[in-house]
Short mmCIF file of C-alpha atoms and ligand atoms in Angstrom, two decimals:
data_model
loop_
_atom_site.label_atom_id
_atom_site.label_comp_id
_atom_site.label_asym_id
_atom_site.label_seq_id
_atom_site.Cartn_x
_atom_site.Cartn_y
_atom_site.Cartn_z
CA MET A 48 109.92 17.77 7.88
CA SER A 49 108.67 21.09 9.23
CA GLU A 50 110.49 22.72 12.12
CA ILE A 51 107.42 22.42 14.34
CA ARG A 52 107.12 18.72 13.54
CA ALA A 53 110.80 18.18 14.31
CA ARG A 54 110.39 19.95 17.66
CA ALA A 55 107.32 17.86 18.48
CA ARG A 56 109.29 14.67 17.75
CA THR A 57 112.16 15.83 19.95
CA ILE A 58 109.83 16.57 22.88
CA LEU A 59 108.37 13.07 22.66
CA GLU A 60 111.75 11.40 22.34
CA GLN A 61 113.14 13.35 25.29
CA HIS A 62 110.33 11.88 27.39
CA GLY A 63 110.84 8.36 26.14
CA ILE A 64 107.58 8.38 24.14
CA ARG A 65 107.66 6.52 20.84
CA PRO A 66 106.87 9.18 18.21
CA THR A 67 104.05 7.57 16.24
CA SER A 68 102.63 9.88 13.58
CA GLN A 69 99.47 10.64 15.58
CA ARG A 70 101.40 11.39 18.76
CA VAL A 71 103.64 13.74 16.81
CA ARG A 72 100.59 15.51 15.31
CA LEU A 73 99.07 15.90 18.76
CA ALA A 74 102.35 17.18 20.20
CA GLU A 75 102.57 19.70 17.35
CA LEU A 76 99.17 21.10 18.34
CA LEU A 77 99.54 21.09 22.09
CA LEU A 78 103.15 20.93 23.21
CA VAL A 79 105.30 23.01 20.88
CA SER A 80 103.96 26.33 22.19
CA PRO A 81 101.89 27.19 25.27
CA ARG A 82 98.31 26.12 24.56
CA HIS A 83 95.04 25.41 26.32
CA MET A 84 92.90 22.96 24.39
CA THR A 85 90.12 20.52 25.11
CA ALA A 86 90.23 17.01 23.71
CA GLU A 87 87.35 17.94 21.41
CA GLN A 88 89.25 20.93 20.00
CA ILE A 89 92.30 18.76 19.38
CA LEU A 90 90.18 16.10 17.72
CA GLY A 91 88.54 18.75 15.53
CA CYS A 92 91.92 20.15 14.41
CA LEU A 93 93.34 16.73 13.64
CA ARG A 94 90.26 15.63 11.70
CA GLN A 95 90.38 18.80 9.64
CA SER A 96 93.99 18.26 8.61
CA ASP A 97 94.46 14.49 8.76
CA GLY A 98 91.03 13.01 8.03
CA HIS A 99 90.00 10.16 10.25
CA VAL A 100 91.43 10.20 13.76
CA SER A 101 89.87 8.10 16.48
CA LYS A 102 88.65 9.73 19.64
CA ALA A 103 90.19 6.92 21.71
CA THR A 104 93.62 7.61 20.24
CA VAL A 105 93.36 11.28 21.15
CA TYR A 106 92.22 10.54 24.70
CA ASN A 107 94.88 7.87 25.22
CA THR A 108 97.61 10.14 23.89
CA LEU A 109 96.49 12.99 26.14
CA LYS A 110 96.51 10.63 29.11
CA LEU A 111 100.04 9.60 28.19
CA PHE A 112 101.20 13.23 27.88
CA VAL A 113 99.77 13.99 31.33
CA ALA A 114 101.36 10.89 32.87
CA GLU A 115 104.73 11.86 31.37
CA GLY A 116 104.51 15.42 32.69
CA LEU A 117 104.12 17.07 29.29
CA ALA A 118 100.70 18.56 29.89
CA ARG A 119 98.30 18.99 32.76
CA GLU A 120 94.56 18.77 33.07
CA ILE A 121 92.60 21.77 34.27
CA HIS A 122 89.08 20.95 35.33
CA ALA A 123 87.75 24.46 35.03
CA ASP A 124 84.16 23.34 34.79
CA PRO A 125 82.45 19.98 35.15
CA GLU A 126 81.71 19.61 31.46
CA ARG A 127 85.16 19.92 30.06
CA CYS A 128 88.75 19.32 30.82
CA VAL A 129 91.32 21.63 29.28
CA TYR A 130 94.84 20.39 28.57
CA ASP A 131 97.54 22.92 29.31
CA SER A 132 101.07 22.57 27.98
CA THR A 133 102.57 25.07 30.43
CA MET A 134 103.86 23.02 33.33
CA VAL A 135 105.24 25.76 35.58
CA PRO A 136 102.74 26.77 38.29
CA HIS A 137 100.32 29.44 37.16
CA HIS A 138 96.66 30.47 37.37
CA HIS A 139 93.99 31.16 34.78
CA PHE A 140 91.29 33.45 33.57
CA GLN A 141 88.46 31.58 31.93
CA ASN A 142 86.12 33.47 29.66
CA VAL A 143 82.72 31.89 30.25
CA ASP A 144 81.37 33.31 26.96
CA THR A 145 84.01 31.65 24.81
CA GLY A 146 85.56 29.00 27.08
CA GLU A 147 88.97 30.50 26.33
CA MET A 148 91.62 30.28 29.02
CA THR A 149 94.53 32.65 29.48
CA ASP A 150 97.41 32.42 31.90
CA ILE A 151 97.95 34.48 35.03
CA ARG A 152 101.52 34.55 36.28
CA PRO A 153 101.80 33.39 39.91
CA GLU A 154 103.35 36.68 41.01
CA GLU A 155 100.21 38.53 39.86
CA LEU A 156 98.14 36.86 42.56
CA SER A 157 98.68 36.58 46.28
CA PHE A 158 96.73 35.06 49.11
CA ALA A 159 96.05 36.88 52.36
CA ARG A 160 94.90 33.71 54.06
CA LEU A 161 94.71 30.01 53.31
CA PRO A 162 92.60 27.51 55.22
CA GLY A 163 94.20 25.07 57.64
CA LEU A 164 95.14 21.90 55.81
CA PRO A 165 93.63 18.53 56.63
CA PRO A 166 95.80 16.72 59.18
CA GLY A 167 98.83 14.99 57.74
CA THR A 168 98.77 16.81 54.39
CA GLU A 169 100.87 19.48 52.70
CA ILE A 170 100.07 21.77 49.77
CA GLU A 171 100.99 20.23 46.43
CA SER A 172 99.69 23.08 44.28
CA VAL A 173 97.19 25.92 44.27
CA ASP A 174 95.35 26.50 41.01
CA VAL A 175 93.03 29.47 40.75
CA VAL A 176 90.54 29.96 37.92
CA ILE A 177 89.04 33.44 37.70
CA ARG A 178 85.92 33.31 35.54
CA VAL A 179 85.22 36.40 33.50
CA ARG A 180 82.43 37.34 31.12
CA ARG A 181 81.76 40.16 28.71
CA LYS A 182 80.56 43.27 30.55
CA ALA A 183 76.78 43.70 30.31
ZN1 ZN B 1261 97.79 27.79 31.43
#
């Protein structure tokens, strides 16, 4: 078993997720190192290496990873959801030409002012996406 595969299995087991072969493959792609991937990209990678993989399996596994705190969803634009395996708070650049997302460390960004919160609420998180494009 490759080292990456062994690490993927360990991550799943540590979160009480039964390591089926497809879950392990998905964890290898997304969870072993910091990644930003859409479900379609993951599906494409898996189909290239493993042959037939059902879309439903990929979506269900991603939902499970999110529910178990292994990945989070970033809705950077309405058409696609990106899955991010870095769970510590951080922000993102999104390249609108390529769709690629890169991390911004929280200390690189500060807020001079935040709006008043709706009554009875507190801030859970602040996620900023700075969209960039190639210079004209
Ligand atoms: Zn990120």
